Coordinates of C-alpha atoms in Angstrom, one line a residue:
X672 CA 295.7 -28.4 186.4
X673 CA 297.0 -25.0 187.8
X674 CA 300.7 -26.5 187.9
X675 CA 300.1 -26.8 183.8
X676 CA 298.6 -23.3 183.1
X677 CA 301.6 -22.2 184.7
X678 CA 303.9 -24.5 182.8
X679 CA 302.2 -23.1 179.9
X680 CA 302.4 -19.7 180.7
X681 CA 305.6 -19.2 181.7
X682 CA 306.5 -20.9 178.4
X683 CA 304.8 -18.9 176.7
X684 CA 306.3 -15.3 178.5
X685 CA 310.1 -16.8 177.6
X686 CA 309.3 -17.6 174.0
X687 CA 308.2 -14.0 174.0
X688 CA 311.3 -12.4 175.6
X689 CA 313.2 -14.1 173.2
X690 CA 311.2 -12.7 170.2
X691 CA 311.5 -9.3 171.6
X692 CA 315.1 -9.7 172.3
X693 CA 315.8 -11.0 168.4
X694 CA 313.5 -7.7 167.3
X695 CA 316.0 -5.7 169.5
X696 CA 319.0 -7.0 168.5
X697 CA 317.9 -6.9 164.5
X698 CA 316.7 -3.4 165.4
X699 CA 320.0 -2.2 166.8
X700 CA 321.8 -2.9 163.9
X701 CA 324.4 -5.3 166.8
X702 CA 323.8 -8.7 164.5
X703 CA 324.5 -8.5 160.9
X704 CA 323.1 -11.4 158.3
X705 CA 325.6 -10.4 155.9
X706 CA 327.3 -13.8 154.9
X707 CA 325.9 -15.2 158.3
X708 CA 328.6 -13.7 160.3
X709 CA 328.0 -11.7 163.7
X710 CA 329.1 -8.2 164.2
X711 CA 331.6 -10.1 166.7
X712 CA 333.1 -11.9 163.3
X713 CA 333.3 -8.5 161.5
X714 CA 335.0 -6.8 164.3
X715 CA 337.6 -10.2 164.8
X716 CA 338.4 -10.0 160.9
X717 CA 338.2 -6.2 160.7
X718 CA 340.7 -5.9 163.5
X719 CA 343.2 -8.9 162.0
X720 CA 343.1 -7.3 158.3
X721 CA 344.3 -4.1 160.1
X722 CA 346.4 -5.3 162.3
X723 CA 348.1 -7.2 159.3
X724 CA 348.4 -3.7 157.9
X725 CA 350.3 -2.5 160.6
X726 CA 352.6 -5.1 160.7
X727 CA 351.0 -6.5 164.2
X728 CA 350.8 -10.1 164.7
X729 CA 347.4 -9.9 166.3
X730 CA 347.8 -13.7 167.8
X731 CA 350.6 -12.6 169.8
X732 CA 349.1 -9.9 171.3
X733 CA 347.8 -10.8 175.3
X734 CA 344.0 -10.7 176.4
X735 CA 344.3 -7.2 177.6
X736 CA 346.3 -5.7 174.5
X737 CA 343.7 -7.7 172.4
X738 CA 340.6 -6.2 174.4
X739 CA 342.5 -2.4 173.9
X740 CA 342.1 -2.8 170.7
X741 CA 338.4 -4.0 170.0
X742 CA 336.9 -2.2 172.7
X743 CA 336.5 1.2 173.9
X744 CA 335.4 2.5 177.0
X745 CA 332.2 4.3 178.0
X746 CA 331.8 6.7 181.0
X747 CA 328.8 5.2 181.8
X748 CA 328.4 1.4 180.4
X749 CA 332.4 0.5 180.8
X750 CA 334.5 -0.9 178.1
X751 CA 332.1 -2.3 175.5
X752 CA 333.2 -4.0 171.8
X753 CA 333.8 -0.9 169.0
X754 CA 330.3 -2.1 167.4
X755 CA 328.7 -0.2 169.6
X756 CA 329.6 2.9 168.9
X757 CA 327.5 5.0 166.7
X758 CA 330.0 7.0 164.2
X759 CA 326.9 9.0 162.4
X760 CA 328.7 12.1 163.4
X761 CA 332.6 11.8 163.0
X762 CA 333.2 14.8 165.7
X763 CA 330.7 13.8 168.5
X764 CA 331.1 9.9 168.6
X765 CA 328.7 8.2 171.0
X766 CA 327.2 5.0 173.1
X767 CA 324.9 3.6 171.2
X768 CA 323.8 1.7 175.0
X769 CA 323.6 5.3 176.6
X770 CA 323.7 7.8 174.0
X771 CA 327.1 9.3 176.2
X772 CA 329.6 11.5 174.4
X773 CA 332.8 9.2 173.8
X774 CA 336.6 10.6 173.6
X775 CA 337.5 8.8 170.6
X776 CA 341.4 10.0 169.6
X777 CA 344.2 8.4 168.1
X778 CA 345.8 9.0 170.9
X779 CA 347.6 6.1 172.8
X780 CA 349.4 2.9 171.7
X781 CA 346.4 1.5 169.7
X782 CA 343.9 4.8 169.2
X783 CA 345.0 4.5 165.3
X784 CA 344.0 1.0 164.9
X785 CA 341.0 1.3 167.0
X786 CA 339.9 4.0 165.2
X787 CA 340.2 2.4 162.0
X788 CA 338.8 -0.5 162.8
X789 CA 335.7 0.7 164.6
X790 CA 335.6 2.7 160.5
X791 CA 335.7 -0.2 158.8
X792 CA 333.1 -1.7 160.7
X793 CA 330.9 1.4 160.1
X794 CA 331.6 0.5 156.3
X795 CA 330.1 -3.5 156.9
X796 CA 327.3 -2.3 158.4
X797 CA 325.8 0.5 156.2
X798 CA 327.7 -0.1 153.0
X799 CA 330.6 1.9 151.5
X800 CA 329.9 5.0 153.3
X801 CA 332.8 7.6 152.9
X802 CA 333.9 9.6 155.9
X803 CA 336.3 12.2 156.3
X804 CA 339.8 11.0 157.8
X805 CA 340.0 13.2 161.2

């Protein structure tokens, strides 16, 4: 009998962590219903469209070139994907993990792109919201 309560229990605690981690993730904003795609789909297609712009073959760019470009890097959390970035502001761009001040330039060999795509994203998730080119 005590072997099944706790059978029961513990079922019952991960059933809940998973509800509380689908209410955090819906509450972040990170997953995105729209069409049923991921904000990992958004950023993939985001960052082909743009790259398409640029004249970049995106397939033939290497892992690391690939993660340069999708991904920016936090002080504090390390490199994380640009979807986590909260752009509210256009001058003080932040973590949205830690809430950390991030340098986000168009500096480097991909800064333009990466800055553009994390932009376009922005526009996905809260409509067409106009910001002001920097």
């Amino acid at each position: 009998m005590p072997s099944e309560n706790k059978a029961a229990t513990s079922e019952r605690f991960l059933s809940s962590q998973e509800i509380q981690s689908l209410v955090q993730e819906r509450h972040s904003g990170i997953f995105s219903q729209v069409e049923g795609l991921s904000m990992d789909h958004f950023l993939l297609a985001s960052t082909k469209a743009i790259c398409e712009r640029y004249k970049i073959h995106f397939a033939n760019l290497s892992t690391i070139q690939r993660k340069f470009v999708t991904h920016y890097r936090c002080g504090q959390c390390g490199l994380l994907p640009l979807y986590h970035l909260d752009l509210l502001h256009i001058k003080r761009v932040r973590c949205r993990k830690c809430g950390q001040l991030i340098a986000f330039k168009k500096k480097g060999k991909y800064g333009k792109l990466r800055k553009e795509i994390a932009f376009e994203l922005m526009k996905e998730n809260h409509g067409d919201v106009m910001l002001a080119d920097q």
